GROMACS .gro file of C-alpha atoms in nm:
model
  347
    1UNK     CA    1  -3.918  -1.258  -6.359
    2UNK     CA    2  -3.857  -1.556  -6.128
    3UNK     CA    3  -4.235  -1.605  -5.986
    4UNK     CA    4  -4.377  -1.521  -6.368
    5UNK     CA    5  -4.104  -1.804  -6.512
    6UNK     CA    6  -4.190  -2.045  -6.197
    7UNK     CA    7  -4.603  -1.975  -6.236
    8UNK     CA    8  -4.550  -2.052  -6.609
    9UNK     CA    9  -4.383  -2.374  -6.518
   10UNK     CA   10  -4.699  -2.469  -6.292
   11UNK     CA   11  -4.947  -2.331  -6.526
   12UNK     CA   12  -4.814  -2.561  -6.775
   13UNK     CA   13  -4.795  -2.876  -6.536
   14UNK     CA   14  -5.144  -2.825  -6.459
   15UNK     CA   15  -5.253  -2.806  -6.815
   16UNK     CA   16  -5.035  -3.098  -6.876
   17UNK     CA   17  -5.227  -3.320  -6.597
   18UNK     CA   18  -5.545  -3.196  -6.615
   19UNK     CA   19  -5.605  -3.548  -6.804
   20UNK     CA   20  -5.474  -3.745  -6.554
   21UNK     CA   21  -5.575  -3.532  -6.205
   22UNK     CA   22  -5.944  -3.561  -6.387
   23UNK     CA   23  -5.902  -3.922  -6.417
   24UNK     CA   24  -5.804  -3.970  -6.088
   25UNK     CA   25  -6.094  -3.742  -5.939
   26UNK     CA   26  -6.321  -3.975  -6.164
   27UNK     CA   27  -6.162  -4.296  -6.069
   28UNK     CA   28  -6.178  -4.167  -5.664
   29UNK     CA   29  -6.545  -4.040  -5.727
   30UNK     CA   30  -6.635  -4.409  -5.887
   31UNK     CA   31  -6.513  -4.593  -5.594
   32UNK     CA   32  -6.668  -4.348  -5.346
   33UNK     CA   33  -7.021  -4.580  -5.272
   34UNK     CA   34  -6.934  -4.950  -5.434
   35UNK     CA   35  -6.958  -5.117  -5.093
   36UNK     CA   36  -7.332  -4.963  -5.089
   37UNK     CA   37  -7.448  -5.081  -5.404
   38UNK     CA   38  -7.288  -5.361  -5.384
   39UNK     CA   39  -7.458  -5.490  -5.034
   40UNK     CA   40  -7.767  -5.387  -5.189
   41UNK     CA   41  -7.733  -5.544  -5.513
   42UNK     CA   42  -7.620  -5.917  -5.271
   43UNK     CA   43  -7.971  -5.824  -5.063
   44UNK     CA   44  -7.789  -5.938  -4.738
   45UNK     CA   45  -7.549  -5.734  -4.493
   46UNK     CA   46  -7.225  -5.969  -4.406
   47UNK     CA   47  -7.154  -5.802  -4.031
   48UNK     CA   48  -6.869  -5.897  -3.826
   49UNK     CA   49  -6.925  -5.993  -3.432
   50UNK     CA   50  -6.733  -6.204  -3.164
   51UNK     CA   51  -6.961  -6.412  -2.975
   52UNK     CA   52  -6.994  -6.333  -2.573
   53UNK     CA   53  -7.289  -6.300  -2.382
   54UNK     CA   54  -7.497  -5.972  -2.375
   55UNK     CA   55  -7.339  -5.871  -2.690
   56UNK     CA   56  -7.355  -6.168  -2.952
   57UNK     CA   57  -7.472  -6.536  -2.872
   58UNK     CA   58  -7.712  -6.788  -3.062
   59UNK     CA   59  -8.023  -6.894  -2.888
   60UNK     CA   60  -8.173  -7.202  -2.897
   61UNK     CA   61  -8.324  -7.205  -3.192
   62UNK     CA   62  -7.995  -7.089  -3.391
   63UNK     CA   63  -8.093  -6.723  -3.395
   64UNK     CA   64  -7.787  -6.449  -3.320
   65UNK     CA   65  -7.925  -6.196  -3.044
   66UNK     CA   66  -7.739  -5.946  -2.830
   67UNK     CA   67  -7.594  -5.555  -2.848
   68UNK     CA   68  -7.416  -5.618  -3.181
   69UNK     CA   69  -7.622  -5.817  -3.299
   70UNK     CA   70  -7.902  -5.593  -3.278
   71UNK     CA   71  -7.674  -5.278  -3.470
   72UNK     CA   72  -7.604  -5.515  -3.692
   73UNK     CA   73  -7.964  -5.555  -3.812
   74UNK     CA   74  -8.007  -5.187  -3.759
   75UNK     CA   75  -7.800  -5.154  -4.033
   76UNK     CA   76  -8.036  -5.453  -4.221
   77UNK     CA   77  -8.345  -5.232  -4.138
   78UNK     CA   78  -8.222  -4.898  -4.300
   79UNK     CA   79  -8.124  -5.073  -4.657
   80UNK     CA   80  -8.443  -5.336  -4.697
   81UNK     CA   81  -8.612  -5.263  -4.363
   82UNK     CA   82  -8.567  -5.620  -4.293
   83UNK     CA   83  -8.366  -5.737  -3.962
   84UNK     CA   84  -8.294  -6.056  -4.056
   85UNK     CA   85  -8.090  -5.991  -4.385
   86UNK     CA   86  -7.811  -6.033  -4.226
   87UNK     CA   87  -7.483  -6.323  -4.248
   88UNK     CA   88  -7.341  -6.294  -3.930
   89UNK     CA   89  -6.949  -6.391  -3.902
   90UNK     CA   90  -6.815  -6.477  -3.553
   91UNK     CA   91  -6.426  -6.334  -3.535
   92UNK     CA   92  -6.176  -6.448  -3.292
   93UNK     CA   93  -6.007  -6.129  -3.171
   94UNK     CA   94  -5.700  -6.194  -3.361
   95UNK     CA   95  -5.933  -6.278  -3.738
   96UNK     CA   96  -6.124  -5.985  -3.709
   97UNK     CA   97  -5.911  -5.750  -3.882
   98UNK     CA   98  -5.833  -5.992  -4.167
   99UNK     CA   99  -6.182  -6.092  -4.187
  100UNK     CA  100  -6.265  -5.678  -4.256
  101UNK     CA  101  -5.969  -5.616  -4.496
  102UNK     CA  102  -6.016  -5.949  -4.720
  103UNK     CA  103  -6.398  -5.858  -4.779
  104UNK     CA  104  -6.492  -6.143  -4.590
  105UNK     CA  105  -6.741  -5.910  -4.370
  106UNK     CA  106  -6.852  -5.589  -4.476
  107UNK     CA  107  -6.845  -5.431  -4.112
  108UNK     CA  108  -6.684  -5.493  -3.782
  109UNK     CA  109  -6.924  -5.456  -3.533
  110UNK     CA  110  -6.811  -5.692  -3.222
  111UNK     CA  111  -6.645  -5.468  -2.972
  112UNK     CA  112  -6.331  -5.314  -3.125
  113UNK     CA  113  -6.204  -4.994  -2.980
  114UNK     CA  114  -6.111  -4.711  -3.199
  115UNK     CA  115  -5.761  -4.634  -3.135
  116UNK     CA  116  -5.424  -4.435  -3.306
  117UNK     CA  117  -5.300  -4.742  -3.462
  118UNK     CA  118  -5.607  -4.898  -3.586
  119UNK     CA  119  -5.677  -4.613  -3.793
  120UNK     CA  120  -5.364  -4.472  -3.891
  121UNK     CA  121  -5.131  -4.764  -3.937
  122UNK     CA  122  -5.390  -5.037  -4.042
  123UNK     CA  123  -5.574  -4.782  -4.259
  124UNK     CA  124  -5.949  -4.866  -4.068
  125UNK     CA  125  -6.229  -4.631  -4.040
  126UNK     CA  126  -6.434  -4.628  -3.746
  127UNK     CA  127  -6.778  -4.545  -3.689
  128UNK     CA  128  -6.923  -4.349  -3.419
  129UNK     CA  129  -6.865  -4.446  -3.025
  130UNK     CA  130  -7.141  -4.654  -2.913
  131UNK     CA  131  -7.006  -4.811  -2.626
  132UNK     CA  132  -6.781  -4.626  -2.366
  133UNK     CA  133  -6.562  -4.878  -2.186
  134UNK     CA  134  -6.236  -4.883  -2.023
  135UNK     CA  135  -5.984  -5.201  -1.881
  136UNK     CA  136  -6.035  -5.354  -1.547
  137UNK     CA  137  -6.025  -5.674  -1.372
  138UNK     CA  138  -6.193  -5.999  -1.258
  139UNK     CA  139  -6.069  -6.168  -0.929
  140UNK     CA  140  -6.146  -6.394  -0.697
  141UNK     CA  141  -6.301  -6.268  -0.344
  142UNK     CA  142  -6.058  -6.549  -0.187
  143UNK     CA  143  -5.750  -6.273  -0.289
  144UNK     CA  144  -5.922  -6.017  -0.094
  145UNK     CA  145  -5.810  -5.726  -0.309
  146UNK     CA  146  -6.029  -5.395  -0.362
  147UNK     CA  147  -5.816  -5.220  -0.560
  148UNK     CA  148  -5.551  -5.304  -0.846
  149UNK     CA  149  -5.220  -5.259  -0.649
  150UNK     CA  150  -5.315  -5.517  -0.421
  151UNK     CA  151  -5.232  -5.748  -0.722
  152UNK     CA  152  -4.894  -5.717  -0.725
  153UNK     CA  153  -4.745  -6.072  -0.833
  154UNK     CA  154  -5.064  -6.209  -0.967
  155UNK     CA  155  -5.074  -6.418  -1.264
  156UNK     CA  156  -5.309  -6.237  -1.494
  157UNK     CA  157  -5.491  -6.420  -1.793
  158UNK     CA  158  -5.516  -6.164  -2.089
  159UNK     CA  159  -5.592  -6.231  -2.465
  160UNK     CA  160  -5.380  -6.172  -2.747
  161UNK     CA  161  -5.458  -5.976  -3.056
  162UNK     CA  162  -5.660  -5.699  -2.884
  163UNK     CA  163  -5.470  -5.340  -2.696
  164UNK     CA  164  -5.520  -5.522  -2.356
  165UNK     CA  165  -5.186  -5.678  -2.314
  166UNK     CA  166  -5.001  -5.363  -2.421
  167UNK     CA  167  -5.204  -5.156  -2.142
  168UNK     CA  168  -5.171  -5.408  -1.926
  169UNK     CA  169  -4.790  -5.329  -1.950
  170UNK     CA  170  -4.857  -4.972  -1.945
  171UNK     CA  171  -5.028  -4.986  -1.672
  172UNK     CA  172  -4.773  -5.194  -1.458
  173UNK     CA  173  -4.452  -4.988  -1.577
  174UNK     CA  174  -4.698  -4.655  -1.514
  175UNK     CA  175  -4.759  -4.835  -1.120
  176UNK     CA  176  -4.453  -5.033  -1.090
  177UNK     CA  177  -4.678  -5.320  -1.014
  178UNK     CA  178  -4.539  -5.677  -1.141
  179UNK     CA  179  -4.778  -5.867  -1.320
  180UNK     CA  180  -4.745  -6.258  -1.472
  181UNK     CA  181  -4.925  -6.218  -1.819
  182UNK     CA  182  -5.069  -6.565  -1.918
  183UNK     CA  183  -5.172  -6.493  -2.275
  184UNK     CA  184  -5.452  -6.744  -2.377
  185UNK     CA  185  -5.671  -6.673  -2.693
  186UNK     CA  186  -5.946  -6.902  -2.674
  187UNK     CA  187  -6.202  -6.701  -2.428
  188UNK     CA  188  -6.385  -7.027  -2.296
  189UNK     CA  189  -6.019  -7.153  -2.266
  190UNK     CA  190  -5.967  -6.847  -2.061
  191UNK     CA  191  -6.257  -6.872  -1.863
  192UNK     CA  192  -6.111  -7.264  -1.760
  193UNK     CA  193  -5.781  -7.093  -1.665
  194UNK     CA  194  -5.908  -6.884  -1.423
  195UNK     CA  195  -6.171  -7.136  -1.301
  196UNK     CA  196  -5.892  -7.425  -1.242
  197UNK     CA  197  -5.683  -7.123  -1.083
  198UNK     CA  198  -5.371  -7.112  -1.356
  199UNK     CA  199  -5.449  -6.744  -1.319
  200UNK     CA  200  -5.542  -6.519  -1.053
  201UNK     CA  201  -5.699  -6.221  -1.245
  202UNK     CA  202  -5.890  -6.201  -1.551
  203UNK     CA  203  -5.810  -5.821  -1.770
  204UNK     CA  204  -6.009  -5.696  -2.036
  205UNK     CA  205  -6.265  -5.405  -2.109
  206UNK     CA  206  -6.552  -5.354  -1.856
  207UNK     CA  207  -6.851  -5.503  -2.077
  208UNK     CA  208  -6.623  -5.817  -2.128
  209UNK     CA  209  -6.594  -5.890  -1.777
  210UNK     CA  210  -6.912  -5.864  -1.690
  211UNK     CA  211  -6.982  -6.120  -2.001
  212UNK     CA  212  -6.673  -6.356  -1.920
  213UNK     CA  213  -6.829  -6.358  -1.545
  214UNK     CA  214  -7.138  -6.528  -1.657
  215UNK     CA  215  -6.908  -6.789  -1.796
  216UNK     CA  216  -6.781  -6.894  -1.496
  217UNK     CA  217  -6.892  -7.179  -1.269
  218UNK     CA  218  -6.948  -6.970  -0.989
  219UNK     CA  219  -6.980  -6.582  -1.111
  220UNK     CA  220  -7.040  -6.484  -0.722
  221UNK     CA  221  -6.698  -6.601  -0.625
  222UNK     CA  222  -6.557  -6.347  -0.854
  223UNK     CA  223  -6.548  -5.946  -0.857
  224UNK     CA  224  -6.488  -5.686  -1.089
  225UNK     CA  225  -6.275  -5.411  -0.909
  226UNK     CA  226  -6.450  -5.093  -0.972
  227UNK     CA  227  -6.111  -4.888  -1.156
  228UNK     CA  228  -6.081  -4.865  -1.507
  229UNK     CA  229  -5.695  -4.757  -1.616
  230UNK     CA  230  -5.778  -4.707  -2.002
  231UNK     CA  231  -6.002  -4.540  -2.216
  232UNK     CA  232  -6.197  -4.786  -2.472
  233UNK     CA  233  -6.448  -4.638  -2.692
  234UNK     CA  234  -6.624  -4.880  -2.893
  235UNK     CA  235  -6.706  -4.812  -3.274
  236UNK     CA  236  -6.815  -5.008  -3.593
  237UNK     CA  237  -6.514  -5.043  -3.818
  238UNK     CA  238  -6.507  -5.067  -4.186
  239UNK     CA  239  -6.269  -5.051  -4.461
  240UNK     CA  240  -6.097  -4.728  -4.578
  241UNK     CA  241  -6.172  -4.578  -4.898
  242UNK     CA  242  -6.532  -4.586  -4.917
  243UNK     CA  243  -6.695  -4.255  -4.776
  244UNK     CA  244  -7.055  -4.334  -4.868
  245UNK     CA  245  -7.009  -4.658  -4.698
  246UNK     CA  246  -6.910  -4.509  -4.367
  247UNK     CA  247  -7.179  -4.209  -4.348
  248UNK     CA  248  -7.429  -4.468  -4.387
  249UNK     CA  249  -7.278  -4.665  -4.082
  250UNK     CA  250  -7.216  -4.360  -3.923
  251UNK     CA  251  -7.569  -4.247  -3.951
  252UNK     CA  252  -7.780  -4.558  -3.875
  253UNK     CA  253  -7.593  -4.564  -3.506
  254UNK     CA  254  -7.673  -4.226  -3.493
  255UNK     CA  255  -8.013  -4.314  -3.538
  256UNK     CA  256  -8.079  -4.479  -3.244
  257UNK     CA  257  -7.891  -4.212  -3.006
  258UNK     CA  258  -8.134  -3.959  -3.169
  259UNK     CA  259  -8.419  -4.126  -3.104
  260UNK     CA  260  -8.354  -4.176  -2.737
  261UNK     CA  261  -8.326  -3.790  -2.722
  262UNK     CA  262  -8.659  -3.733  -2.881
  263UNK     CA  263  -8.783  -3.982  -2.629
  264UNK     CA  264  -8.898  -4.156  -2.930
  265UNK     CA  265  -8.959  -4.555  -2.846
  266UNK     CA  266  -9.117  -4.830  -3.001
  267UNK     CA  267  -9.413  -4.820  -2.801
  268UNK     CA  268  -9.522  -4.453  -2.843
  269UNK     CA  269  -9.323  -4.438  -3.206
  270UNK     CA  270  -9.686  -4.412  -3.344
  271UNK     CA  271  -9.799  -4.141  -3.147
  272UNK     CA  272  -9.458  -3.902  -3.251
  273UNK     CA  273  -9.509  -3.983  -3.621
  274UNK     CA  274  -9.796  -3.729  -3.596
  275UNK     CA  275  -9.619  -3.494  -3.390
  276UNK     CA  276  -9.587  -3.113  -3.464
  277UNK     CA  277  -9.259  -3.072  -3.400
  278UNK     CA  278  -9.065  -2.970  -3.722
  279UNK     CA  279  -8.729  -3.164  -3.593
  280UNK     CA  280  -8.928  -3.480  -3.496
  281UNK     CA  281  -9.091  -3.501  -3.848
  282UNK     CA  282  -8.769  -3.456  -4.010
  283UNK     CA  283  -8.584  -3.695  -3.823
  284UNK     CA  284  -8.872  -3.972  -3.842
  285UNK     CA  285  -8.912  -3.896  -4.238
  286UNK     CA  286  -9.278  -3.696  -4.260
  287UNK     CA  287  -9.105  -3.409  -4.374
  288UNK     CA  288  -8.846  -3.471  -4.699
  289UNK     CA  289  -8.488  -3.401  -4.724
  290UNK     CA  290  -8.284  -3.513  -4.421
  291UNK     CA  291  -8.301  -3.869  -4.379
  292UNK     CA  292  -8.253  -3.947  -4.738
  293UNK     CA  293  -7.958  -3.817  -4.834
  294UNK     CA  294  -7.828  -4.200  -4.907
  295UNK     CA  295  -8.132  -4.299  -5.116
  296UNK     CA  296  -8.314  -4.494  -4.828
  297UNK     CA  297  -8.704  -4.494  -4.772
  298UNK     CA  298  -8.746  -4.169  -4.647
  299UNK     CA  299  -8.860  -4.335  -4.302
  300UNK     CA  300  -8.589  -4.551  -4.214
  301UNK     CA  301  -8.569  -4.371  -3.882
  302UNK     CA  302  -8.876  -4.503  -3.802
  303UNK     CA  303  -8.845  -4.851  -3.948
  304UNK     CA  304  -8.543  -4.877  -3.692
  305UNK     CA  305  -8.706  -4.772  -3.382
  306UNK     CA  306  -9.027  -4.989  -3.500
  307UNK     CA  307  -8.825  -5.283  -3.558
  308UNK     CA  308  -8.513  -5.259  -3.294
  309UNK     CA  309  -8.627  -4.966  -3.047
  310UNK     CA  310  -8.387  -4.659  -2.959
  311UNK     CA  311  -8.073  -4.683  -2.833
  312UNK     CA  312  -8.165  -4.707  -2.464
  313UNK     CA  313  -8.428  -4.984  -2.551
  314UNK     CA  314  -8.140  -5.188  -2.744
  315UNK     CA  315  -7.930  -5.147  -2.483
  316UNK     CA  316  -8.137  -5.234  -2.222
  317UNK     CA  317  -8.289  -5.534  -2.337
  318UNK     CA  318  -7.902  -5.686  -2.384
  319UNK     CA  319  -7.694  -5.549  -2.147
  320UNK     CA  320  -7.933  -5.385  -1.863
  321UNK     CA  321  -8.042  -5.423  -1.541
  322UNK     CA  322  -8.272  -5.713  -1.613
  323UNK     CA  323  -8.001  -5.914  -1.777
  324UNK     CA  324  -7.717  -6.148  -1.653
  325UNK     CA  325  -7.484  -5.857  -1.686
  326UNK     CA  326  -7.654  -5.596  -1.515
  327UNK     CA  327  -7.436  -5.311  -1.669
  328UNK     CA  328  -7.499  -4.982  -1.554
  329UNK     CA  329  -7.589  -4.704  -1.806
  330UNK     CA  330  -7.312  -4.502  -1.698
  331UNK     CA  331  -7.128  -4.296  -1.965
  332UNK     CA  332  -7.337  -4.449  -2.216
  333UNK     CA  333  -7.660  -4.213  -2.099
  334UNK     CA  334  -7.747  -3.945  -2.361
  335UNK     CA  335  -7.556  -3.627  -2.318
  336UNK     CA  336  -7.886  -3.468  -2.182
  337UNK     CA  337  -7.918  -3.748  -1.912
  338UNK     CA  338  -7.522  -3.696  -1.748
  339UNK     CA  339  -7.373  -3.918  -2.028
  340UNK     CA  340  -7.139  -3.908  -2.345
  341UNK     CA  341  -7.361  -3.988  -2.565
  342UNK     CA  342  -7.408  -3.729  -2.879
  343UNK     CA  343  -7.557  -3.789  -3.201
  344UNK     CA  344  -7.523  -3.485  -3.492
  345UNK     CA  345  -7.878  -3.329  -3.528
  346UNK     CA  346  -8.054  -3.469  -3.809
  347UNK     CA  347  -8.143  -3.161  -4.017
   0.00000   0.00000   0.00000
């Protein structure tokens, strides 16, 4: 008698807020995809980067260029196939966040690592991992130190607003090493710290020393040590509540990873758009119903690659061995070349 009174209770609850439940579903189904139209209906992407060297930096002629910068218009070239419809918004480590929430950008892409907090506490959604990284540090060859416990006492410039300073901690309590933080936020300001020798040692993520090093007034007086004590995985972050929004992120990066798979490249992009192979054709758009699942040109794919290159070519171009930064590919190979790098298959 109990369970038939108690499923008569929630029989009736459920009829009673059917109404409303619907409504919500509705309301939640409405909002799923406004960030999409909406970018579309402006005709411009507003994209999020912090300026360094390698990864976002104006040339001459006013022009952004660099890692970012080039996702960024990845993301330009799958809505309007069009690179340069993009506002770009330089962030200071410590605006970025805001700058997302408020609407002032419509996607981070400048470096941010995807951690607990970010997503669960601050209510961000992250991309996928397109940069692996991890903390180390800059010093001076005049300290004569290989290895991180040989900087015991050294002052130790880090920047606020980012997870260094709390793993720089970590990492001292975890090595009981003593460290003097020197918290400057300014990165050129940072840079002039370390060059008039307020600090010692420069921390941050491996790409951003190689990038602050190039700031310096003599990078060959300096070393990066070669161990990295944290894990940083890079993503593009966007706002929660938007699904649509972030599978379209999600699947431009994607893109490019694919691509390097196939071995597809800007130069021979021609020759595999008249290849055989059934999983080439779908990714690259000759064959229907994969790629345009968003209600893109069915070869966006290809417009990418044509316009940007995969993701080896991006990479390499900005951040390679012919650069200043000379970063090796590392972790950041495809999956089939010893690396982490793994896009879903496109079918």
């Amino acid at each position: 008698m109990r369970r038939l009174l108690l499923a008569g209770v929630a029989a009736a609850s459920m009829a009673c807020g059917d109404g409303t439940h619907a409504a919500g579903e509705s309301a939640r189904a409405s909002a799923r995809g406004t960030l999409l139209s909406a970018v579309r209906a402006r005709g411009t992407l507003k994209c999020g980067i912090s300026q360094a060297a390698g990864f976002a930096t104006p040339d001459d002629a006013g022009r952004w260029r660099g890692f970012d910068v080039d996702f960024c218009r990845a993301l330009a070239v799958a809505l309007w196939n069009d690179p340069d419809k993009v506002i770009f918004t330089p962030f200071t480590q410590q605006q970025r966040f805001s700058g997302l929430q408020s609407g002032e950008v419509d996607v981070l892409v400048n470096g941010t690592s995807m951690t607990s907090s970010r997503a669960l506490r601050m209510g961000l959604r992250f991309g996928p991992i397109y940069l692996y990284d991890g903390q180390g540090f800059l010093v001076a060859k005049t300290l004569n130190a290989s290895t991180p416990a040989m900087l015991d006492g050294a002052a130790v410039c880090v920047q606020p607003g980012t997870t260094t300073e709390l793993t720089l901690a970590d990492y001292a309590r975890r090595n009981g090493i003593k460290f003097r933080p020197v918290v400057i936020e300014d990165l050129r300001s940072l840079v002039g710290a370390v060059s008039s020798g307020r600090c010692d040692v420069i921390t941050q993520d491996g790409a951003g020393l190689a990038t602050t090093r190039t700031m310096l007034p003599h990078p060959r007086d300096f070393v990066i040590l070669p161990e990295r004590f944290s894990k940083e995985p890079i993503a593009p972050v966007v706002r929660a509540g938007d699904d649509e929004w972030l599978a379209f992120v999600n699947w431009v990066f994607w893109s490019t990873m694919q691509a390097e798979e196939f071995g597809i490249t800007q130069q021979n992009l021609a020759a595999h758009a008249s290849s055989t192979d059934p999983a080439i054709r779908r990714f690259l758009g000759a064959e229907p119903g994969v790629t345009d699942g968003l209600g893109l040109d069915p070869q966006w794919t290809a417009h990418i690659i044509a316009r940007l290159g995969n993701y080896g070519e991006i990479y390499e171009r900005n951040l390679g061995a012919s650069t200043a930064l000379a970063l090796p590919r590392g972790m950041n190979a495809p999956w089939n070349a010893g690396g982490l790098l793994y896009s879903p298959p496109f079918r």
